[in-house]
PDB file of C-alpha atoms and ligand atoms in Angstrom:
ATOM      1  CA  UNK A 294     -13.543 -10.155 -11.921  1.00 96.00           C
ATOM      2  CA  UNK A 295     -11.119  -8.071 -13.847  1.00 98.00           C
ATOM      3  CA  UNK A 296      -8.274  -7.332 -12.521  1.00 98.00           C
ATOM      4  CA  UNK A 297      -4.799  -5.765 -13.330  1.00 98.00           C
ATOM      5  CA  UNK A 298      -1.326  -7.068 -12.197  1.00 98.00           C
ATOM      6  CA  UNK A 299       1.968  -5.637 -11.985  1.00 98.00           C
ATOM      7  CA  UNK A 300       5.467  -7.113 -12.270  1.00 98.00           C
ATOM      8  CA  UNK A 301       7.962  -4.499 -10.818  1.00 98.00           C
ATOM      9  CA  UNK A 302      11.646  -4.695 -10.338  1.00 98.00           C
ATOM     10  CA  UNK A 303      11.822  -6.168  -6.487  1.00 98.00           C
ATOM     11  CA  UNK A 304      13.328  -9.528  -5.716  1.00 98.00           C
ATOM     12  CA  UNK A 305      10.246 -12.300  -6.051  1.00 98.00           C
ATOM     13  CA  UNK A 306       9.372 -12.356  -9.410  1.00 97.00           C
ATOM     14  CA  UNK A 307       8.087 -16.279  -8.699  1.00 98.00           C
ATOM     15  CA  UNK A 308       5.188 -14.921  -6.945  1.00 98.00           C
ATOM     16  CA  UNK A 309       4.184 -13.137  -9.922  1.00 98.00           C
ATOM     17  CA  UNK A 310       4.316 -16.117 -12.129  1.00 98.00           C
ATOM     18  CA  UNK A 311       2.289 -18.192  -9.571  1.00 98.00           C
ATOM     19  CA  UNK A 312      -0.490 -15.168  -9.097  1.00 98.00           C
ATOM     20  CA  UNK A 313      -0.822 -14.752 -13.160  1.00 98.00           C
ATOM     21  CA  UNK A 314      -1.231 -18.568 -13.149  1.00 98.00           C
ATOM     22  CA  UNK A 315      -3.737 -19.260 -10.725  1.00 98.00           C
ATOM     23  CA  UNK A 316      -5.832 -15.954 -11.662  1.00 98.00           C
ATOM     24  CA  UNK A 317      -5.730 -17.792 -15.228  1.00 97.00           C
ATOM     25  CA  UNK A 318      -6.888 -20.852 -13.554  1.00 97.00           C
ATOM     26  CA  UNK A 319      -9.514 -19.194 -11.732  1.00 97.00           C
ATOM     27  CA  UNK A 320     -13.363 -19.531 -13.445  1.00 97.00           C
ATOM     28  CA  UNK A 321     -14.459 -16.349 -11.535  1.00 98.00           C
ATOM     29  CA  UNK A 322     -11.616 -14.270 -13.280  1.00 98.00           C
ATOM     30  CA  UNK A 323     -12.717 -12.725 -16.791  1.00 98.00           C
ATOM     31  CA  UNK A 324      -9.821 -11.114 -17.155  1.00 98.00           C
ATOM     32  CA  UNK A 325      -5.973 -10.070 -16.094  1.00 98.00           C
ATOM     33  CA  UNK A 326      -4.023  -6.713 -17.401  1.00 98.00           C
ATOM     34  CA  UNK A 327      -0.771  -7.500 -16.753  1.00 98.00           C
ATOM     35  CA  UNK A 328       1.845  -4.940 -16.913  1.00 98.00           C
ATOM     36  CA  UNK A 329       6.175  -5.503 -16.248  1.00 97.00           C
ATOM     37  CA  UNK A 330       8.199  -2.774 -15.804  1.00 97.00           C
ATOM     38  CA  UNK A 331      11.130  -2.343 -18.018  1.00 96.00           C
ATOM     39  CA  UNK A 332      13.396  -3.028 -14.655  1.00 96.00           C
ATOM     40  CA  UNK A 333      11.692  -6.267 -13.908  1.00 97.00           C
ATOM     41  CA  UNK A 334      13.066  -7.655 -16.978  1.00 95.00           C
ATOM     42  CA  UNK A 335      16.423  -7.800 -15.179  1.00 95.00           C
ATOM     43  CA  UNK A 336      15.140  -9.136 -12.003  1.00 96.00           C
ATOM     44  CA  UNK A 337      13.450 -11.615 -14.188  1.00 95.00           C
ATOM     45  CA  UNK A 338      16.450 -12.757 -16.153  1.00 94.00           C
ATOM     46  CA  UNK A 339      18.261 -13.406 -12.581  1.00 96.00           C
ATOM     47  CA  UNK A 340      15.652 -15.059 -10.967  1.00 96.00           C
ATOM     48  CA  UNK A 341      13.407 -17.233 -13.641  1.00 95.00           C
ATOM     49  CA  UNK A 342      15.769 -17.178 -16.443  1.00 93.00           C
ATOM     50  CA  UNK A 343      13.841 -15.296 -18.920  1.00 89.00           C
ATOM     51  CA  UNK A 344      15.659 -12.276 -20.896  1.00 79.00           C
ATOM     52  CA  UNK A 345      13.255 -11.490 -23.706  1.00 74.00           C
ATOM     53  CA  UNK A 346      10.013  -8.986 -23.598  1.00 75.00           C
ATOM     54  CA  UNK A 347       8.727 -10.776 -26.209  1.00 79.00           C
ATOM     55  CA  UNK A 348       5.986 -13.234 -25.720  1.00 87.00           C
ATOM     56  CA  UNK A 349       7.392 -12.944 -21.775  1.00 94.00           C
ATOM     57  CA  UNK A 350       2.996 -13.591 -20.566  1.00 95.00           C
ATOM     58  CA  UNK A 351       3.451 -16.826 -23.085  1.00 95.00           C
ATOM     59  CA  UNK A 352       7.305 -17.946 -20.743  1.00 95.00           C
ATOM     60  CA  UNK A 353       5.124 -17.043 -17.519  1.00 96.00           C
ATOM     61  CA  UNK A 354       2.342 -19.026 -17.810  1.00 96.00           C
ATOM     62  CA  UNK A 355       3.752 -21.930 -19.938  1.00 95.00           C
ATOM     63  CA  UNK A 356       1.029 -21.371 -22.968  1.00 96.00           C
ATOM     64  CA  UNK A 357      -0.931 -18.804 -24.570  1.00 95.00           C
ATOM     65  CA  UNK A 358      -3.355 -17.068 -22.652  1.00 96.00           C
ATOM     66  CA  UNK A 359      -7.466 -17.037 -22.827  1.00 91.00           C
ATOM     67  CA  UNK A 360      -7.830 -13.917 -20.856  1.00 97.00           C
ATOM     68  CA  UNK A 361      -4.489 -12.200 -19.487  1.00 97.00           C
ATOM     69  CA  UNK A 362      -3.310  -9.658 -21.855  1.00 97.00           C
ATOM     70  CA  UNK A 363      -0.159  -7.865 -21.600  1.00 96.00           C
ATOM     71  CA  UNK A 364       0.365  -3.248 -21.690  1.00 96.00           C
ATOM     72  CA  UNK A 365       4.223  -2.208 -21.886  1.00 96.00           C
ATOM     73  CA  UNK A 366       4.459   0.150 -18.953  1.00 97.00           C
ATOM     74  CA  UNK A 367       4.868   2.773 -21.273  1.00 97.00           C
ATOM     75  CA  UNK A 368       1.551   2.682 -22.903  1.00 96.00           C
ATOM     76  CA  UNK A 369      -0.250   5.540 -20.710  1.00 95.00           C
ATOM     77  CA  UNK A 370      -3.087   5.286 -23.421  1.00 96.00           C
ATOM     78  CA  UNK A 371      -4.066   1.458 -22.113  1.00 98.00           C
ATOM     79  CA  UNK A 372      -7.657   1.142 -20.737  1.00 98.00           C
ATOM     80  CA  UNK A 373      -6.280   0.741 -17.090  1.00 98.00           C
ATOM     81  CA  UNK A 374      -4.961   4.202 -17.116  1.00 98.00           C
ATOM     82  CA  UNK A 375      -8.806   5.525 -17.171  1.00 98.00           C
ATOM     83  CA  UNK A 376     -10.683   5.492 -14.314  1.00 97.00           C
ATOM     84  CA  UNK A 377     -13.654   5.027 -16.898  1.00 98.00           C
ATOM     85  CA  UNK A 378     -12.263   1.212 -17.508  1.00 98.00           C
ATOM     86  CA  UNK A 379     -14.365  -1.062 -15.116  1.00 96.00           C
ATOM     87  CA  UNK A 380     -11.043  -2.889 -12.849  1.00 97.00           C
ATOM     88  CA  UNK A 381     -11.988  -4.049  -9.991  1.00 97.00           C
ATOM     89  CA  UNK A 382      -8.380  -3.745  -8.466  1.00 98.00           C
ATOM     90  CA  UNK A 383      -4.664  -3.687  -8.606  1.00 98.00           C
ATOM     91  CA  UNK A 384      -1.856  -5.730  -7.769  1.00 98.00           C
ATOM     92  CA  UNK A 385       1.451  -4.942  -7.645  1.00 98.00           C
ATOM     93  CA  UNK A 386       3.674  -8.173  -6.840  1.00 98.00           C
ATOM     94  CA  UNK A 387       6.629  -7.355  -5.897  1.00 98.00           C
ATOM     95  CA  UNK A 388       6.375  -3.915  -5.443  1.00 98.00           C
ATOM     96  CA  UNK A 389       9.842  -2.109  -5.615  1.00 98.00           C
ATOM     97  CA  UNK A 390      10.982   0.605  -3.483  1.00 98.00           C
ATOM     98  CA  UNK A 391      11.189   2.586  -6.572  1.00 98.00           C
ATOM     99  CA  UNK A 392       7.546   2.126  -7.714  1.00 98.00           C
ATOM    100  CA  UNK A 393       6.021   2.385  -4.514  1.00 98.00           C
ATOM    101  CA  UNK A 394       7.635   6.063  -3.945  1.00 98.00           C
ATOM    102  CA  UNK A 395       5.878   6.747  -7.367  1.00 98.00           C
ATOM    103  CA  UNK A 396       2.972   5.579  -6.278  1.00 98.00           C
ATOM    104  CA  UNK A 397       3.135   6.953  -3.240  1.00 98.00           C
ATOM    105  CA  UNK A 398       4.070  10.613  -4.498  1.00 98.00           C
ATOM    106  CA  UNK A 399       0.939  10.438  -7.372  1.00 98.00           C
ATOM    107  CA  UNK A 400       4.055  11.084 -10.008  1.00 97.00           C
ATOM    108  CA  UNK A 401       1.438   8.767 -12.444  1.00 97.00           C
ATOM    109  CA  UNK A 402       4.238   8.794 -15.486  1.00 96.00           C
ATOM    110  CA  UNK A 403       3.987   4.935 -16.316  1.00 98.00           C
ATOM    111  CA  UNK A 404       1.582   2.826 -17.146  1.00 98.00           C
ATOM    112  CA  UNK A 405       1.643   1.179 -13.528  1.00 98.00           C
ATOM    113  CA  UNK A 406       1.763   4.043 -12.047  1.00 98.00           C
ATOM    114  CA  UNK A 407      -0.778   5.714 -13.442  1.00 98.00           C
ATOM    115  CA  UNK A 408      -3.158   2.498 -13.108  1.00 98.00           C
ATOM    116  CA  UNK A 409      -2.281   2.459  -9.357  1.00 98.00           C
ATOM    117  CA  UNK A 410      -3.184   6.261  -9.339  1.00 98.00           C
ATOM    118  CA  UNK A 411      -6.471   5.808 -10.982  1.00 98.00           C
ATOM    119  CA  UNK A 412      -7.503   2.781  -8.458  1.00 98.00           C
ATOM    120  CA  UNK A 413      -7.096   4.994  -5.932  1.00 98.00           C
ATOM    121  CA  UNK A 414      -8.711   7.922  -6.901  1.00 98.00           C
ATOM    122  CA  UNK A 415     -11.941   5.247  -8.091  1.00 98.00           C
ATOM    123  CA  UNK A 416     -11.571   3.855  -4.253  1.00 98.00           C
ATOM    124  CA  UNK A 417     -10.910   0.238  -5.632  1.00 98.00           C
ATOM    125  CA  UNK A 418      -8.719  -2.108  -4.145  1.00 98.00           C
ATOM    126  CA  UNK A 419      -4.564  -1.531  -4.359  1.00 98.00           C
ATOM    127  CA  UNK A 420      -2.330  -3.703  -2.946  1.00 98.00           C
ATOM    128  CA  UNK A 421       1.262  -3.548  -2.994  1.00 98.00           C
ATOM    129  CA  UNK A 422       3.323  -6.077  -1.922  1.00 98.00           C
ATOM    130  CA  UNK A 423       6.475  -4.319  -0.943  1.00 98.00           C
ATOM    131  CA  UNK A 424       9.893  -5.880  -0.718  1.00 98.00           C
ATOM    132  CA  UNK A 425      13.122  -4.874   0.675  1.00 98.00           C
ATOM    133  CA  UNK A 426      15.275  -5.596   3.274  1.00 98.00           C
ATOM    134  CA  UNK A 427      15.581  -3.819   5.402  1.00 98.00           C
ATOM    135  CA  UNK A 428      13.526  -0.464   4.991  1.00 98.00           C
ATOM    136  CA  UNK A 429      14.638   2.922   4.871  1.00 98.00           C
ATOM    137  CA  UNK A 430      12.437   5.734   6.816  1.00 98.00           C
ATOM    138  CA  UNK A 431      11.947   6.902   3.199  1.00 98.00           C
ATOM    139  CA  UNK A 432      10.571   3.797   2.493  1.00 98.00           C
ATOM    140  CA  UNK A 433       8.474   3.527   5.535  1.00 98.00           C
ATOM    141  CA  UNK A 434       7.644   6.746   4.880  1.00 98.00           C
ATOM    142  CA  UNK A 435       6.089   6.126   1.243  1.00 98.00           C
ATOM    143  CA  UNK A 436       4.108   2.967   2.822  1.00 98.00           C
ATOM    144  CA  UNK A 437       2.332   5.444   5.220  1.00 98.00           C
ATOM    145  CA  UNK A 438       2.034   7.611   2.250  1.00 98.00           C
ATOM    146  CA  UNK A 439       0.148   4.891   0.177  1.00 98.00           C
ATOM    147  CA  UNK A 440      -1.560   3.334   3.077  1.00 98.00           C
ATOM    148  CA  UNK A 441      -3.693   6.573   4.109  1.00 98.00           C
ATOM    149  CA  UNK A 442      -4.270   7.159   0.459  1.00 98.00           C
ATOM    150  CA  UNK A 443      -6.337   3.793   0.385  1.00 98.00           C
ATOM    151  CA  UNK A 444      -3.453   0.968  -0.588  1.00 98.00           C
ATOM    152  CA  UNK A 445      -2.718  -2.040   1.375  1.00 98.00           C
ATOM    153  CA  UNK A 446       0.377  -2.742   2.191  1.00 98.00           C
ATOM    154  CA  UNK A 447       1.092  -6.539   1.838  1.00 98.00           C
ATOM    155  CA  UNK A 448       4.583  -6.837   2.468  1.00 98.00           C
ATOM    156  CA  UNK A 449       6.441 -10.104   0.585  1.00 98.00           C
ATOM    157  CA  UNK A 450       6.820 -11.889   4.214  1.00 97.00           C
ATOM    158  CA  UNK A 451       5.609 -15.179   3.701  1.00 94.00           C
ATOM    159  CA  UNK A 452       4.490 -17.781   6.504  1.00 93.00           C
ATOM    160  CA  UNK A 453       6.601 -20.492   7.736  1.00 94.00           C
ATOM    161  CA  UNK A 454       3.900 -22.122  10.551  1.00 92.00           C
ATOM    162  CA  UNK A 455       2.320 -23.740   7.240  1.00 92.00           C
ATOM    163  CA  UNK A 456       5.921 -25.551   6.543  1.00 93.00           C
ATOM    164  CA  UNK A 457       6.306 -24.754   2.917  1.00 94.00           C
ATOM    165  CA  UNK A 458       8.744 -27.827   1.340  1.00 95.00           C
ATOM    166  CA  UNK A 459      10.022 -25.240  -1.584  1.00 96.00           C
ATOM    167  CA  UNK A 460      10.351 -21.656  -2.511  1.00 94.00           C
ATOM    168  CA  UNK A 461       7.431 -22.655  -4.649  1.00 96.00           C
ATOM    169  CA  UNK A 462       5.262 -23.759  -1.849  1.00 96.00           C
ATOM    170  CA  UNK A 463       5.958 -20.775  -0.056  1.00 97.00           C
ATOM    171  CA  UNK A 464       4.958 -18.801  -3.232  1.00 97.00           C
ATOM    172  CA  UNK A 465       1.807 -20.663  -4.100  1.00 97.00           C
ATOM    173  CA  UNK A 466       0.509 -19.872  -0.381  1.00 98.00           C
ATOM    174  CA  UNK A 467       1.476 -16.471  -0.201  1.00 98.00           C
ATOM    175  CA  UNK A 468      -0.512 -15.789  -3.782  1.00 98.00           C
ATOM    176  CA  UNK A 469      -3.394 -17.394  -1.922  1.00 98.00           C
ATOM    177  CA  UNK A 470      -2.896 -15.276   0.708  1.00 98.00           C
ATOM    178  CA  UNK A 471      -3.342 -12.004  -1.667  1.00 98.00           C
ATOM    179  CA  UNK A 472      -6.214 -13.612  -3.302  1.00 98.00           C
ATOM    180  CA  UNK A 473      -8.098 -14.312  -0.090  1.00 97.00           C
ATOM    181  CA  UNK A 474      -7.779 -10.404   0.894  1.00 97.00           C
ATOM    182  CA  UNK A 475      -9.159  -9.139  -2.208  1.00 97.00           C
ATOM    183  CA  UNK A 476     -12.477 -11.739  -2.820  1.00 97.00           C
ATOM    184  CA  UNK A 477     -10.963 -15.088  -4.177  1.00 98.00           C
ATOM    185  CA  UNK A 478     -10.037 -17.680  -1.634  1.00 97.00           C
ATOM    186  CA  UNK A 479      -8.060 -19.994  -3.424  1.00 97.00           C
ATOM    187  CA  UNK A 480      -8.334 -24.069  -3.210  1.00 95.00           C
ATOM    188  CA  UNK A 481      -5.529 -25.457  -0.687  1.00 92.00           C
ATOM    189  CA  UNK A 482      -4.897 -22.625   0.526  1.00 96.00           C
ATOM    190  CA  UNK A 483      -3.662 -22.987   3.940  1.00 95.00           C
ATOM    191  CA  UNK A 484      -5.587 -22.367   7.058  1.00 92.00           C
ATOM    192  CA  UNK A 485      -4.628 -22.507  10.481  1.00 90.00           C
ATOM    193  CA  UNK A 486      -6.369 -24.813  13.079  1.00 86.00           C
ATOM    194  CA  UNK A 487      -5.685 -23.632  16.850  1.00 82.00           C
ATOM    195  CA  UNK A 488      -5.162 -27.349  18.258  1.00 77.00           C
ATOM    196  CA  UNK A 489      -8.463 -28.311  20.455  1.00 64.00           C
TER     197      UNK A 489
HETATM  198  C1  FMN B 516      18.412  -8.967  -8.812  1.00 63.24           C
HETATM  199  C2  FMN B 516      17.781  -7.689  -8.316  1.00 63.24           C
HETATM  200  C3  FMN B 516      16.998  -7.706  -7.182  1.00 63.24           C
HETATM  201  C4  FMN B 516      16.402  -6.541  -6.713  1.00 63.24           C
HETATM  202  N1  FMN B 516      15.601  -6.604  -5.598  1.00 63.24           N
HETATM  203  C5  FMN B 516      14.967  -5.491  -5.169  1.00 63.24           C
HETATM  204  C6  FMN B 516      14.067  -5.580  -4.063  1.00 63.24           C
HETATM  205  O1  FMN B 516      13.828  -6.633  -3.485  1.00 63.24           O
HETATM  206  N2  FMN B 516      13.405  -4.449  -3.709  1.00 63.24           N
HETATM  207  C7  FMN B 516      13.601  -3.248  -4.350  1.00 63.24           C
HETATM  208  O2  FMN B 516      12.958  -2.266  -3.975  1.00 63.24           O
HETATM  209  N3  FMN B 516      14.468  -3.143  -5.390  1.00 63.24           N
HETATM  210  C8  FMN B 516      15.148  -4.238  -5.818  1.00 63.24           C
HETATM  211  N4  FMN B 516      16.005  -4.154  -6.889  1.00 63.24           N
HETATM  212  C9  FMN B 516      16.261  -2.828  -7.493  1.00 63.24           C
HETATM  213  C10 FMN B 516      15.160  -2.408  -8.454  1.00 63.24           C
HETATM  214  O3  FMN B 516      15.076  -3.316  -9.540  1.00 63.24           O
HETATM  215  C11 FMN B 516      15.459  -1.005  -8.970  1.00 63.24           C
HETATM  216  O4  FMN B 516      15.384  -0.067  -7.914  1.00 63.24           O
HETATM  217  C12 FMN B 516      14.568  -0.567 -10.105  1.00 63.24           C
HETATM  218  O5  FMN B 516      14.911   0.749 -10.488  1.00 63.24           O
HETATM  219  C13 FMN B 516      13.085  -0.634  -9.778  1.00 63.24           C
HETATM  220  O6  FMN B 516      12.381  -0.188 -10.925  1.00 63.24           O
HETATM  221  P1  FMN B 516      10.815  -0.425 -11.101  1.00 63.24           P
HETATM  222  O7  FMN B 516      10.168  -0.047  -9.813  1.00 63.24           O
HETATM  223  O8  FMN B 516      10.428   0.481 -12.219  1.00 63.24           O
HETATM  224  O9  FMN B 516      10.601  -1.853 -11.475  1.00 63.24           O
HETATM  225  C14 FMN B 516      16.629  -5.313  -7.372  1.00 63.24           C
HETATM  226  C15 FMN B 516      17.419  -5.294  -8.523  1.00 63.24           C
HETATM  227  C16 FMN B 516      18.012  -6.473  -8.979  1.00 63.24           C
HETATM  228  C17 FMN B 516      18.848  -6.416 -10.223  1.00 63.24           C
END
């Protein structure tokens, strides 16, 4: 599979780390396009402790990668903003108010939002996990928007039946989660078992 992935400015920027790490885990994965936008940065200097751009896919995944490679969000010319480029989906995790109502609107004037506009227009899978609390009707608004234009909207709400011990537990399952809907169930992932 080849797949693209997008860091955005929303609180969870764990969940990111944990989805680039098991998709570079992952045999049936040939490769990632991952893309942060510049307002991430700050979310991820709050939240994981990392402040630099540089060599920030290297901090993530705790060693160079074999087949992630990384697009500032400004580079419209990448291969993920043509719909000729063979990706076989998008992820956007977590997916800020302020990039879904791009996405939502079509504005296509950064890299990720022009890669979410081209998955959509080439029918292929787009799903962005949405987080705020709570919404706005503008932002409920913009999910309906994306939603009929083909996204899916998997909101950051993760499960607590499975009795995650750490925020990491609770991230690691929720990745699975994601990776379930779009083709790639995940090793210990969690599944629920009605009692008999
Ligand atoms: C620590 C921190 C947490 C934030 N959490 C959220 C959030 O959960 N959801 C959201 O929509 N915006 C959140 N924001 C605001 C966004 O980062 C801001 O709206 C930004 O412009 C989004 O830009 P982007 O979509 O280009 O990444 C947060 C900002 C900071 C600094």
């Amino acid at each position: 599979m080849n797949l693209t992935v997008a860091l955005t400015g929303a609180s969870g920027a764990i969940l990111c780390q944990q989805i680039l790490l098991t998709l570079e885990a992952d045999e049936r994965v040939a490769q990632v396009h991952f893309v942060a936008s510049e307002n991430s940065l700050r979310v991820l200097a709050e939240e994981l402790g990392l402040c630099e751009r540089d060599s920030l896919l290297e901090k993530l995944l705790g060693a160079a990668s074999t087949k992630t490679v990384q697009h500032d969000d400004e580079e419209i010319g990448a291969a993920i903003a043509s719909g000729s480029y063979p990706s076989e989906g998008m992820i956007v995790l977590p997916c800020s108010m302020g990039t879904l109502a791009a996405i939502a609107n079509g504005l296509a004037n950064s890299l990720i939002s022009r890669a979410a506009d081209v998955t959509l227009k080439e029918r292929r899978p787009l799903i962005l996990c949405v987080r705020e609390t709570p919404f706005n009707r503008i932002h409920l608004r913009n999910m309906t928007l994306a939603a009929e234009a083909g996204a899916v909207i998997f909101p950051v709400i993760p499960a607590f039946y499975n009795k995650p011990i750490d925020s990491a537990e609770m991230a690691r399952q929720f990745v699975c989660r994601v990776l379930a809907y779009i083709g790639l169930p995940q090793p210990g992932a969690y599944v629920w078992k009605a009692e008999e």
